[in-house]
XYZ file of C-alpha atoms in Angstrom:
783
model
C -39.693 93.606 -10.580
C -41.981 95.646 -8.398
C -41.820 98.871 -6.486
C -43.046 100.070 -3.134
C -45.489 102.928 -3.007
C -44.176 105.858 -1.039
C -45.621 105.988 2.437
C -45.285 109.761 2.602
C -48.616 111.547 3.092
C -49.705 114.130 0.593
C -48.571 117.539 1.716
C -50.568 120.608 0.939
C -50.202 124.330 1.318
C -53.344 126.343 1.448
C -51.694 129.738 1.880
C -48.935 129.983 -0.667
C -48.214 128.798 -4.188
C -44.436 128.768 -3.693
C -42.728 125.348 -3.643
C -41.693 123.995 -0.236
C -38.215 124.955 1.001
C -35.461 122.561 -0.043
C -33.625 120.905 2.846
C -29.939 121.580 3.324
C -27.213 119.059 2.621
C -27.116 117.881 6.233
C -30.879 117.520 6.279
C -30.841 115.510 3.053
C -28.148 113.211 4.430
C -30.167 112.654 7.578
C -33.322 111.961 5.545
C -31.428 109.539 3.297
C -29.977 107.717 6.287
C -33.450 107.157 7.711
C -34.286 105.259 4.522
C -30.891 103.687 3.797
C -30.300 102.131 7.205
C -33.344 99.834 7.265
C -32.924 99.096 3.540
C -29.296 98.019 4.095
C -30.371 95.624 6.849
C -33.047 94.110 4.601
C -30.536 93.550 1.785
C -27.950 92.181 4.250
C -30.391 89.512 5.441
C -30.807 88.390 1.819
C -27.130 88.705 0.865
C -25.597 86.460 3.548
C -27.448 83.193 2.790
C -27.390 83.935 -0.938
C -23.620 84.538 -0.932
C -22.959 81.351 1.021
C -25.190 79.422 -1.388
C -23.400 80.734 -4.491
C -20.017 79.888 -2.951
C -21.291 76.386 -2.200
C -22.520 75.963 -5.787
C -19.152 76.996 -7.259
C -17.078 74.732 -5.022
C -15.222 77.752 -3.594
C -14.467 78.290 0.120
C -17.643 79.570 1.762
C -15.755 82.568 3.130
C -15.313 83.644 -0.490
C -19.028 84.352 -0.733
C -18.863 86.766 2.201
C -15.763 88.460 0.764
C -17.594 88.952 -2.535
C -20.687 90.431 -0.917
C -18.550 92.812 1.139
C -16.474 93.890 -1.881
C -19.596 94.396 -4.004
C -21.266 96.509 -1.327
C -18.309 98.605 -0.251
C -16.470 99.120 -3.551
C -19.131 98.910 -6.276
C -21.688 100.550 -3.985
C -19.404 103.498 -3.280
C -17.890 103.956 -6.754
C -20.539 102.600 -9.166
C -22.745 104.677 -11.420
C -26.099 103.220 -10.310
C -26.630 104.400 -6.727
C -29.384 101.940 -5.792
C -27.811 98.855 -7.362
C -26.434 96.244 -4.942
C -23.582 94.049 -6.175
C -22.369 90.702 -4.936
C -21.689 87.128 -6.102
C -22.899 86.602 -9.644
C -25.439 83.816 -10.115
C -24.895 83.933 -13.887
C -21.199 83.115 -13.392
C -21.775 80.182 -11.049
C -21.255 77.540 -13.715
C -18.223 79.287 -15.222
C -16.567 79.820 -11.838
C -17.241 76.219 -10.828
C -15.492 75.053 -14.000
C -12.462 77.267 -13.329
C -12.198 76.030 -9.734
C -12.497 72.378 -10.797
C -9.920 72.706 -13.587
C -7.354 75.172 -12.235
C -7.978 75.493 -8.511
C -9.370 78.251 -6.351
C -6.402 80.627 -6.394
C -6.228 80.707 -10.199
C -9.978 81.405 -10.210
C -9.300 84.441 -8.003
C -6.632 85.612 -10.434
C -9.080 85.304 -13.338
C -11.486 87.496 -11.348
C -8.745 90.127 -10.830
C -7.886 90.127 -14.548
C -11.554 90.392 -15.513
C -11.947 93.340 -13.146
C -8.940 95.064 -14.688
C -10.424 94.570 -18.159
C -13.795 95.932 -16.991
C -12.030 98.986 -15.588
C -10.298 99.520 -18.942
C -13.547 99.136 -20.899
C -15.318 101.543 -18.588
C -12.534 104.087 -19.094
C -12.964 103.701 -22.871
C -16.697 104.489 -22.416
C -18.013 101.445 -24.231
C -20.565 100.357 -21.616
C -23.551 101.211 -23.815
C -22.282 98.789 -26.461
C -23.037 95.877 -24.106
C -26.737 96.730 -24.333
C -26.685 95.826 -28.040
C -26.808 92.149 -27.066
C -30.193 90.673 -27.912
C -32.428 90.433 -24.806
C -33.380 86.936 -25.961
C -29.726 85.898 -25.726
C -29.301 87.487 -22.294
C -32.448 85.970 -20.819
C -31.679 82.659 -22.513
C -28.221 82.682 -20.924
C -29.707 83.411 -17.490
C -32.314 80.674 -17.930
C -29.690 78.165 -19.061
C -27.459 79.018 -16.108
C -30.467 78.796 -13.792
C -31.342 75.303 -15.040
C -27.725 74.205 -14.702
C -27.566 75.494 -11.130
C -30.901 73.910 -10.237
C -29.862 70.508 -11.569
C -26.618 70.590 -9.583
C -28.186 71.758 -6.317
C -31.035 69.266 -6.584
C -28.442 66.527 -6.043
C -27.317 68.242 -2.829
C -30.918 68.537 -1.608
C -31.350 64.818 -2.264
C -28.266 64.102 -0.174
C -25.759 63.483 -2.953
C -23.062 65.454 -4.750
C -23.378 67.279 -8.075
C -21.710 65.948 -11.207
C -19.277 67.803 -13.439
C -21.803 69.040 -16.024
C -25.490 69.751 -16.489
C -25.982 66.742 -18.774
C -24.218 64.478 -16.268
C -26.442 65.846 -13.503
C -29.522 65.204 -15.624
C -28.469 61.636 -16.422
C -27.647 60.853 -12.776
C -30.807 62.450 -11.389
C -33.141 59.389 -11.639
C -30.688 57.252 -9.673
C -30.217 59.956 -7.054
C -33.979 60.471 -6.720
C -34.524 56.724 -6.278
C -32.455 56.646 -3.092
C -32.388 60.083 -1.441
C -30.911 60.817 1.970
C -34.094 61.577 3.867
C -32.736 64.060 6.466
C -31.222 66.228 3.715
C -34.406 65.934 1.663
C -36.559 66.970 4.626
C -34.450 70.059 5.341
C -34.312 71.008 1.667
C -38.051 70.467 1.140
C -38.838 72.637 4.168
C -36.578 75.410 2.881
C -38.167 75.274 -0.585
C -41.682 75.338 0.901
C -40.837 78.388 2.998
C -39.262 80.185 0.030
C -42.370 79.607 -2.072
C -45.027 80.247 0.593
C -43.507 83.067 2.643
C -44.062 85.933 0.151
C -47.708 84.818 -0.231
C -48.615 85.268 3.430
C -49.885 88.759 2.714
C -52.513 87.346 0.343
C -54.382 85.542 3.110
C -57.893 86.916 3.736
C -58.847 89.148 6.643
C -56.754 89.563 9.783
C -54.486 86.681 8.799
C -53.519 88.603 5.666
C -52.592 91.706 7.659
C -50.399 89.661 10.009
C -48.957 87.791 7.040
C -48.115 91.067 5.320
C -46.047 92.138 8.318
C -44.286 88.779 8.481
C -43.591 88.809 4.746
C -41.338 91.823 5.264
C -38.750 89.432 6.711
C -36.677 88.097 3.776
C -37.871 84.663 2.685
C -34.283 83.470 2.169
C -33.431 84.186 5.791
C -36.567 82.471 7.077
C -35.983 79.411 4.862
C -32.392 78.927 6.004
C -33.387 79.517 9.632
C -36.232 76.984 9.344
C -33.962 74.354 7.817
C -31.319 74.948 10.476
C -33.879 74.758 13.299
C -35.298 71.483 11.946
C -31.867 69.896 11.636
C -30.776 70.962 15.121
C -34.103 70.180 16.777
C -34.198 66.629 15.428
C -30.444 66.114 15.748
C -30.102 65.236 12.072
C -26.685 64.218 10.837
C -26.086 66.565 7.941
C -23.190 68.291 6.240
C -23.040 71.868 7.478
C -21.345 75.135 6.574
C -17.625 74.955 7.191
C -16.184 78.446 7.471
C -12.396 78.096 7.562
C -10.566 80.444 9.858
C -9.675 83.702 8.215
C -6.009 82.973 8.853
C -6.378 80.085 6.373
C -8.390 82.042 3.808
C -6.913 81.570 0.311
C -5.968 84.651 -1.695
C -5.321 85.103 -5.403
C -2.261 83.473 -6.932
C -0.756 84.171 -10.340
C -0.437 81.134 -12.600
C 3.014 79.635 -12.891
C 5.020 80.422 -15.969
C 4.681 76.858 -17.193
C 0.920 76.826 -16.753
C 0.532 80.226 -18.369
C 2.727 79.296 -21.340
C 0.869 76.039 -21.915
C -2.706 77.226 -21.412
C -2.764 81.002 -21.896
C -5.398 80.857 -24.670
C -7.783 79.031 -22.319
C -7.054 81.426 -19.453
C -7.547 84.433 -21.735
C -10.857 83.017 -22.950
C -11.987 82.572 -19.346
C -11.032 86.160 -18.482
C -12.973 87.451 -21.499
C -15.967 85.284 -20.589
C -16.058 86.461 -16.962
C -15.634 90.065 -18.114
C -18.445 89.846 -20.638
C -20.954 87.933 -18.517
C -20.369 89.947 -15.332
C -20.360 93.218 -17.259
C -23.550 92.511 -19.209
C -25.335 91.217 -16.095
C -24.363 94.353 -14.149
C -25.335 96.756 -16.936
C -28.674 95.068 -17.570
C -29.374 95.161 -13.846
C -28.503 98.872 -13.890
C -30.968 99.466 -16.703
C -33.621 97.548 -14.750
C -32.980 99.715 -11.663
C -33.235 102.830 -13.861
C -36.614 101.670 -15.101
C -37.803 101.055 -11.550
C -36.650 104.440 -10.271
C -37.003 106.467 -13.517
C -33.434 107.715 -13.298
C -30.494 107.600 -15.687
C -27.295 105.894 -14.563
C -23.733 106.507 -15.663
C -23.117 103.066 -17.152
C -19.431 103.690 -17.821
C -18.908 104.626 -14.194
C -20.889 101.557 -13.169
C -18.617 99.353 -15.289
C -15.531 100.945 -13.737
C -16.974 100.423 -10.259
C -17.693 96.775 -11.053
C -14.158 96.374 -12.355
C -12.626 97.764 -9.166
C -14.922 95.573 -7.066
C -13.837 92.480 -9.001
C -10.180 93.383 -8.557
C -10.620 93.811 -4.800
C -12.731 90.653 -4.519
C -10.235 88.571 -6.490
C -7.216 89.862 -4.569
C -8.923 89.119 -1.232
C -10.029 85.645 -2.331
C -13.584 86.299 -3.475
C -15.873 85.299 -6.332
C -16.652 87.417 -9.407
C -18.835 90.429 -8.592
C -21.857 91.627 -10.567
C -24.894 93.763 -9.985
C -27.798 91.546 -8.999
C -31.461 92.018 -9.856
C -32.613 90.205 -6.696
C -30.559 92.318 -4.286
C -31.167 95.554 -6.200
C -34.921 95.022 -6.346
C -34.984 94.308 -2.620
C -32.998 97.502 -2.033
C -35.451 99.630 -4.032
C -38.484 97.970 -2.441
C -37.046 98.565 1.034
C -37.008 102.314 0.322
C -33.304 102.996 -0.197
C -32.606 106.620 -1.066
C -28.886 106.677 -1.940
C -25.803 104.544 -2.500
C -25.160 104.379 1.241
C -27.653 101.556 1.547
C -25.401 99.289 -0.548
C -22.304 100.472 1.330
C -23.875 99.829 4.733
C -24.986 96.376 3.594
C -21.318 95.640 2.850
C -20.390 96.789 6.371
C -22.971 94.437 7.914
C -21.555 91.548 5.848
C -18.055 92.275 7.202
C -19.357 92.331 10.773
C -21.249 89.076 10.227
C -18.184 87.383 8.753
C -16.096 88.363 11.787
C -18.638 87.937 14.567
C -21.168 85.315 13.418
C -18.898 82.517 12.187
C -20.118 80.189 14.960
C -23.764 80.683 14.086
C -23.198 80.321 10.355
C -21.438 76.993 10.878
C -24.743 75.477 12.092
C -26.473 75.979 8.735
C -27.002 72.676 6.848
C -25.750 72.634 3.298
C -29.091 71.205 2.154
C -30.830 74.446 3.209
C -28.369 76.583 1.239
C -28.664 74.223 -1.737
C -32.455 74.600 -1.611
C -32.060 78.389 -1.636
C -29.802 78.299 -4.696
C -32.106 75.733 -6.323
C -35.076 78.101 -6.072
C -32.964 81.040 -7.288
C -31.910 78.965 -10.295
C -35.500 78.073 -11.142
C -36.568 81.706 -10.787
C -33.938 82.671 -13.370
C -36.245 80.971 -15.893
C -38.747 83.822 -16.138
C -42.031 82.992 -17.841
C -42.772 86.705 -18.133
C -39.608 87.094 -20.206
C -40.538 84.047 -22.273
C -43.952 85.525 -23.095
C -42.396 88.874 -23.977
C -39.761 87.227 -26.165
C -42.429 85.118 -27.869
C -44.486 88.236 -28.625
C -41.424 89.741 -30.310
C -40.852 86.520 -32.277
C -37.443 85.911 -30.685
C -38.219 82.557 -29.053
C -35.918 80.525 -31.391
C -33.006 82.674 -30.197
C -34.004 82.161 -26.563
C -34.417 78.401 -26.954
C -31.111 77.999 -28.798
C -29.297 79.921 -26.070
C -30.891 77.894 -23.249
C -30.100 74.555 -24.889
C -26.591 75.715 -25.798
C -25.763 76.908 -22.274
C -27.058 73.696 -20.674
C -25.415 71.365 -23.175
C -22.236 73.241 -24.161
C -21.569 75.774 -21.409
C -22.048 79.518 -21.191
C -19.527 80.764 -23.820
C -20.601 78.356 -26.555
C -24.257 78.672 -25.610
C -24.154 82.458 -25.886
C -22.290 82.179 -29.188
C -24.963 79.784 -30.483
C -27.752 82.135 -29.402
C -26.005 85.115 -30.979
C -25.597 83.201 -34.235
C -29.294 82.301 -34.330
C -30.169 85.940 -33.564
C -28.005 87.147 -36.452
C -29.513 84.603 -38.861
C -33.038 85.530 -37.774
C -32.298 89.227 -38.263
C -30.849 88.517 -41.705
C -33.921 86.468 -42.601
C -36.230 89.314 -41.579
C -34.117 91.863 -43.396
C -34.342 89.962 -46.659
C -37.955 88.813 -46.367
C -40.655 90.684 -48.213
C -44.286 89.826 -48.867
C -45.875 90.690 -52.219
C -49.656 90.695 -52.821
C -51.531 91.256 -56.081
C -55.207 92.215 -56.469
C -57.568 93.369 -59.220
C -60.258 96.040 -58.938
C -63.690 95.637 -60.585
C -62.690 98.212 -63.208
C -59.799 95.972 -64.324
C -56.955 97.962 -62.738
C -54.325 95.983 -60.874
C -52.615 96.644 -57.534
C -49.345 95.129 -56.332
C -48.544 95.745 -52.652
C -45.189 95.016 -51.042
C -44.572 94.636 -47.309
C -41.121 94.624 -45.793
C -37.700 95.573 -47.180
C -37.263 95.017 -50.898
C -33.758 93.651 -51.308
C -32.046 91.445 -53.867
C -33.492 88.412 -52.056
C -37.033 89.601 -52.792
C -36.427 90.232 -56.513
C -37.481 86.712 -57.665
C -40.796 86.919 -55.779
C -41.426 90.469 -57.007
C -40.580 89.605 -60.618
C -42.792 86.514 -60.548
C -45.771 88.551 -59.300
C -45.256 91.342 -61.839
C -44.946 88.860 -64.711
C -48.456 87.530 -63.989
C -50.101 90.907 -64.709
C -51.708 90.943 -68.183
C -50.308 93.370 -70.753
C -51.960 96.720 -71.413
C -53.572 97.157 -67.977
C -53.331 100.016 -65.473
C -51.069 98.934 -62.596
C -50.303 100.609 -59.264
C -47.378 99.237 -57.272
C -47.645 100.174 -53.576
C -44.407 100.029 -51.587
C -44.805 100.293 -47.793
C -41.949 102.765 -47.406
C -39.365 100.367 -45.959
C -35.900 99.745 -47.384
C -35.464 99.490 -51.164
C -32.018 98.382 -52.339
C -30.450 98.912 -55.776
C -31.276 95.433 -57.111
C -34.980 95.769 -56.303
C -35.042 99.317 -57.674
C -33.493 98.177 -60.972
C -35.983 95.308 -61.205
C -38.933 97.674 -60.749
C -37.488 100.275 -63.117
C -36.770 97.735 -65.854
C -40.186 96.070 -65.571
C -41.940 99.453 -65.620
C -40.115 100.579 -68.750
C -40.892 97.331 -70.590
C -44.538 97.264 -69.454
C -45.173 100.857 -70.545
C -43.495 100.177 -73.908
C -46.053 97.387 -74.399
C -48.917 99.841 -73.846
C -49.531 99.518 -70.095
C -49.719 102.267 -67.479
C -47.720 102.060 -64.239
C -47.815 104.149 -61.076
C -45.310 103.419 -58.333
C -46.439 104.615 -54.926
C -44.486 104.716 -51.694
C -46.970 105.029 -48.860
C -46.685 107.328 -45.826
C -44.726 109.950 -47.800
C -45.578 113.393 -49.042
C -45.839 113.908 -52.800
C -42.397 114.277 -54.338
C -40.657 112.863 -57.428
C -38.612 109.702 -56.932
C -36.476 110.033 -60.051
C -36.348 111.903 -63.358
C -38.153 109.051 -65.140
C -41.481 109.875 -63.552
C -41.734 107.320 -60.753
C -43.502 109.281 -58.037
C -44.300 109.022 -54.365
C -47.476 110.372 -52.893
C -49.335 110.159 -49.627
C -51.353 106.980 -49.973
C -52.826 107.311 -46.495
C -55.185 110.156 -47.407
C -58.743 109.247 -46.508
C -61.927 109.960 -48.385
C -61.897 113.509 -47.039
C -58.335 114.224 -48.296
C -56.833 114.653 -44.804
C -53.581 113.115 -43.708
C -53.799 110.028 -41.505
C -53.301 112.008 -38.284
C -55.843 114.739 -38.959
C -59.313 113.164 -39.351
C -59.987 113.760 -35.643
C -59.553 117.501 -36.339
C -62.973 117.553 -37.957
C -63.361 121.330 -38.082
C -60.289 121.518 -40.345
C -61.660 119.010 -42.839
C -63.315 121.113 -45.541
C -64.753 118.168 -47.469
C -66.866 116.961 -44.541
C -70.540 117.755 -44.156
C -71.046 119.151 -40.638
C -74.717 118.228 -40.839
C -73.930 114.549 -41.376
C -71.826 113.366 -38.399
C -72.818 109.764 -39.034
C -71.485 109.982 -42.589
C -68.253 111.450 -41.257
C -67.969 108.522 -38.846
C -68.480 105.981 -41.614
C -65.945 107.813 -43.796
C -63.480 107.480 -40.961
C -64.213 103.761 -40.652
C -63.776 103.309 -44.391
C -60.494 105.187 -44.220
C -59.364 102.855 -41.434
C -60.326 99.745 -43.396
C -58.569 100.970 -46.508
C -55.318 102.320 -45.097
C -54.789 101.488 -41.426
C -56.282 98.001 -41.135
C -53.697 96.393 -43.473
C -50.916 97.811 -41.310
C -52.297 96.694 -37.937
C -54.079 93.481 -38.944
C -51.207 91.175 -37.960
C -50.801 92.824 -34.563
C -54.542 92.732 -33.858
C -54.664 89.092 -34.942
C -51.877 88.325 -32.464
C -53.801 90.087 -29.705
C -56.903 88.123 -30.650
C -54.961 84.867 -30.293
C -52.998 85.675 -27.162
C -55.453 87.899 -25.321
C -54.715 91.231 -23.676
C -51.749 91.742 -21.361
C -51.783 95.476 -20.555
C -49.386 96.752 -17.922
C -51.468 99.778 -16.911
C -55.007 100.683 -15.951
C -55.829 104.188 -17.183
C -58.885 105.716 -15.505
C -59.984 108.997 -17.066
C -62.979 111.121 -17.968
C -65.513 110.344 -20.688
C -64.936 113.836 -22.160
C -64.701 113.572 -25.964
C -61.579 115.728 -26.006
C -59.607 113.176 -23.973
C -57.831 111.021 -26.577
C -55.933 108.620 -24.318
C -53.963 106.938 -27.091
C -52.744 110.327 -28.319
C -51.515 111.745 -25.003
C -49.930 108.434 -23.915
C -48.548 107.378 -27.336
C -50.119 103.968 -26.802
C -51.649 101.418 -29.117
C -53.770 98.250 -29.069
C -53.130 96.134 -25.992
C -51.192 98.797 -24.068
C -53.822 100.320 -21.769
C -56.831 98.884 -19.952
C -58.994 102.010 -19.995
C -61.946 102.930 -17.778
C -63.822 106.151 -18.622
C -66.656 107.800 -16.760
C -68.040 111.260 -16.058
C -65.451 113.039 -13.917
C -62.933 110.146 -13.694
C -64.504 109.148 -10.378
C -63.769 106.043 -8.304
C -66.814 105.388 -6.101
C -65.811 104.579 -2.531
C -67.612 101.470 -1.219
C -68.419 103.177 2.104
C -70.402 105.960 0.398
C -74.093 105.104 1.063
C -76.175 105.001 -2.071
C -73.328 106.206 -4.282
C -71.283 103.080 -4.889
C -71.027 101.811 -8.433
C -69.962 98.223 -9.021
C -68.965 98.751 -12.660
C -65.861 100.799 -11.834
C -64.924 98.564 -8.904
C -65.356 95.486 -11.095
C -63.131 96.944 -13.814
C -60.471 97.846 -11.249
C -60.579 94.405 -9.660
C -60.368 92.707 -13.071
C -57.383 94.831 -14.057
C -55.587 94.243 -10.748
C -56.364 90.575 -10.066
C -56.803 89.066 -13.537
C -54.717 91.257 -15.842
C -52.196 91.969 -13.053
C -51.505 95.514 -14.194
C -48.499 97.136 -12.523
C -49.801 100.689 -12.315
C -53.084 102.581 -12.148
C -53.254 106.138 -13.456
C -56.105 108.495 -12.636
C -56.083 111.307 -15.206
C -58.174 114.450 -14.904
C -58.396 117.293 -17.405
C -59.051 120.986 -17.680
C -62.553 122.359 -18.085
C -64.178 119.196 -16.711
C -67.986 119.535 -16.845
C -68.425 117.159 -13.917
C -66.281 119.390 -11.693
C -68.274 122.452 -12.761
C -71.477 120.604 -11.873
C -70.087 119.688 -8.450
C -69.222 123.324 -7.747
C -72.724 124.310 -8.874
C -74.241 121.808 -6.420
C -75.987 119.654 -9.032
C -75.530 116.592 -6.798
C -77.537 118.253 -3.977
C -80.476 119.647 -5.927
C -83.868 119.080 -4.244
C -86.358 116.614 -5.626
C -85.878 113.156 -7.060
C -82.210 112.621 -7.908
C -81.323 112.040 -11.531
C -78.782 109.394 -12.586
C -76.256 112.189 -13.164
C -76.772 113.787 -9.750
C -76.509 110.391 -8.032
C -73.270 109.702 -9.867
C -71.802 113.090 -8.975
C -72.258 112.300 -5.289
C -69.113 110.214 -5.670
C -67.275 113.530 -5.943
C -68.326 114.873 -2.531
C -64.995 113.790 -1.065
C -63.196 115.924 -3.640
C -65.241 118.986 -2.644
C -64.405 118.375 1.017
C -60.735 118.001 0.146
C -60.866 121.225 -1.864
C -62.016 123.100 1.239
C -59.530 121.292 3.504
C -56.344 120.864 1.473
C -56.545 121.732 -2.240
C -53.911 120.346 -4.585
C -51.437 122.729 -6.241
C -49.273 122.983 -9.342
C -45.517 123.103 -8.843
C -44.850 125.793 -11.457
C -47.977 127.949 -11.561
C -51.214 128.747 -9.725
C -54.465 127.113 -10.775
C -56.337 129.089 -13.433
C -59.603 129.083 -11.478
C -61.552 127.130 -8.894
C -62.666 124.571 -11.487
C -59.084 123.694 -12.348
C -58.221 123.584 -8.645
C -61.040 121.095 -8.104
C -59.951 119.092 -11.170
C -56.485 118.394 -9.751
C -57.778 117.953 -6.186
C -60.256 115.401 -7.521
C -57.363 113.350 -8.977
C -55.705 113.174 -5.553
C -58.990 112.238 -3.874
C -59.752 109.478 -6.389
C -56.320 107.939 -5.745
C -57.218 107.747 -2.071
C -60.596 106.202 -2.889
C -58.878 103.617 -5.091
C -57.149 102.263 -1.990
C -60.559 101.367 -0.556
C -60.734 98.606 -3.171
C -59.384 95.463 -1.400
C -57.606 94.207 -4.521
C -55.778 97.523 -4.942
C -54.946 97.765 -1.241
C -53.420 94.272 -1.227
C -51.263 94.831 -4.321
C -50.119 98.223 -3.073
C -49.167 96.679 0.260
C -47.169 94.020 -1.569
C -45.315 96.712 -3.478
C -46.347 95.318 -6.874
C -48.714 98.138 -7.861
C -48.164 101.872 -8.288
C -50.778 104.593 -8.216
C -50.158 107.616 -10.426
C -51.994 110.931 -10.626
C -52.099 112.901 -13.910
C -53.757 116.030 -15.233
C -54.055 117.182 -18.853
C -54.499 120.833 -19.795
C -56.207 121.134 -23.204
C -55.294 124.778 -23.796
C -51.554 124.110 -23.662
C -51.545 120.367 -24.555
C -49.501 119.902 -21.378
C -49.623 116.842 -19.122
C -48.829 117.072 -15.413
C -47.901 114.287 -13.014
C -48.491 114.244 -9.254
C -45.426 114.467 -7.019
C -46.257 112.313 -3.968
C -44.193 113.914 -1.186
C -45.194 117.494 -2.033
C -48.669 116.816 -3.360
C -48.031 119.148 -6.330
C -48.537 118.541 -10.043
C -45.370 118.983 -12.118
C -45.310 119.352 -15.925
C -44.079 116.329 -17.865
C -41.237 117.144 -20.241
C -38.199 115.489 -21.784
C -35.990 117.244 -19.271
C -38.073 116.629 -16.165
C -37.203 113.033 -15.232
C -37.569 113.622 -11.512
C -41.317 114.112 -11.847
C -41.677 110.522 -13.045
C -39.740 108.842 -10.256
C -41.939 106.094 -8.795
C -41.432 107.303 -5.241
C -42.655 110.726 -6.402
C -45.565 109.743 -8.598
C -46.928 107.096 -6.250
C -49.502 108.252 -3.728
C -51.021 106.729 -0.624
C -53.657 107.847 1.779
């Protein structure tokens, strides 16, 4: 999921340090409407063909798709707890709903939707929404991938001119025969729609003027263009194809309670279906809410969102609609279109109602093959390779694969149950697995190191390793500080007592702990991470506090630090570094900062290996290519590599207090007479920052700048963000909405980080309470 960069220019105030006046309620509503109105139209253009396609895939009346989109927009949009989420027909429930319709009929399916909505409303009132997030992400993404494959297999038959079978396996078995004799008009329309869906978003990547025109065209939703292209081809060539049949609203089917006989005979099955629809729709909506929160850096009321989804499902079911859920596709489009409040989703529901009443004639011209192609592509996109890579990195792929295979072969409920079972077994395996290593020092002392939780399951391995140690030796048992249950503790205690009785010496060490007794028998814990200079693991960088270091031997101090790493840290990170060596780097952020030795990027960002692609130079400068004689290809090359090859999703330019490069700029080092030095030539890249300082200096939101150097430091961050946009790779990704630019400033004296607020152009302090400062539309900056 990607975000648009705010198009608001950077505001500045050169006369006053006070924050800008806050608009009144009426002004805020007017400002929101300016963003929500175009966003609602963009989402509406996606929702109509998508809703018709989902209704087609479930075998429901096509009007049901429009009812669902309207109910999701008007009810869930108005009452839900995630303002920018857009709800509508659930793609994840397509297979389940199709089974209900085929087995019980459409009206009973509507009743199941009403009952599921009532249950969601009850669960939301009991405030249990957060519990749904305990489901393993591998199970959730596996379920979505399995449903996507099932949908794609079914709709592929429609694109080929046939009809889908009753199950995914039946569709797979019948596919070779269907592909051998396709209906060419349907195939042509479907192939055109698929080609448009795939190619349309890539128009903006064309080089030169064609790319700029393509970027403007790509703002039109690909789904709308694909359906329009398929319809135009079918009408222009007069192809005989099955088309959308919208029954008159006077014949629209509403919910119907099951008869007493049916309910008495099959109530367990109906109850299971209600629970399944409740769970799948609820989890899909809540996960989509969490995704929207991550995009907008806000915190939603998930219980309110679940209640809103429940009410929307009740309304949709009563009016003859499909199950409602929050959708990642619609919600992402809403955020990217610049929506500012929940009124975007509500207005999108209003446009759907108007389209259903006024555009029935136009919708009836759409060929079913075009809608099937749309749903086919949506189904394939539900198999996310990014999620697969992430799940593989977390060693959860067996859970994902079991869920996918289970959903395709057995259906959603049994598939999810199979995935959950595999997840539980894998967790149990990891909980009971421990690795035990033994080594011998040259002086004859022995070391036994344990990794992972020591439980009863690890006792045989531990006992076997301890039994191999010769009698009478000095032994140190290192435990990594993870869980130690009673059985493992008794095994260690008993072996220690017997070994010491036989004349041996035993020390039991739990690493990463301060020195304290473990029990009255003398088993002790101490800090095993202390380096050669007797500092804790987090203090070697504080060299002036390390009394055992020789200040006249910095090289020796460096080697001591390396030895400390090899002895204590390397064993802990070796597996992770080996994985990175195998899989390569996949950082999500480019962090461009100063070469100042005080800037410890991993410390202030709490990051580790593989997290940040870091570029450091004097003054955190980004040379602009139009600067004569000052351009530097190394920075531009690093930026292009990060953006095009690594596909980072954000670039942060981070300045800092007391920057020597900024002091040199103020002193005019870059303009000194005579032959320029490499440093003076490099500092010429900061001339734009000096000009900006005179024209529109940046400000802090909560305090004035300490001096002119600090004022230039933060102004330089803003200027370098502008110069970043001169890089074609950055400009293209920003225009696509898949890359964010973030400005930061770090004050050494207070250890305080600040983040740039785009609309106001002011730097706000980052804190646990200040979530607004990290909103993407606030932190992103454009020229």
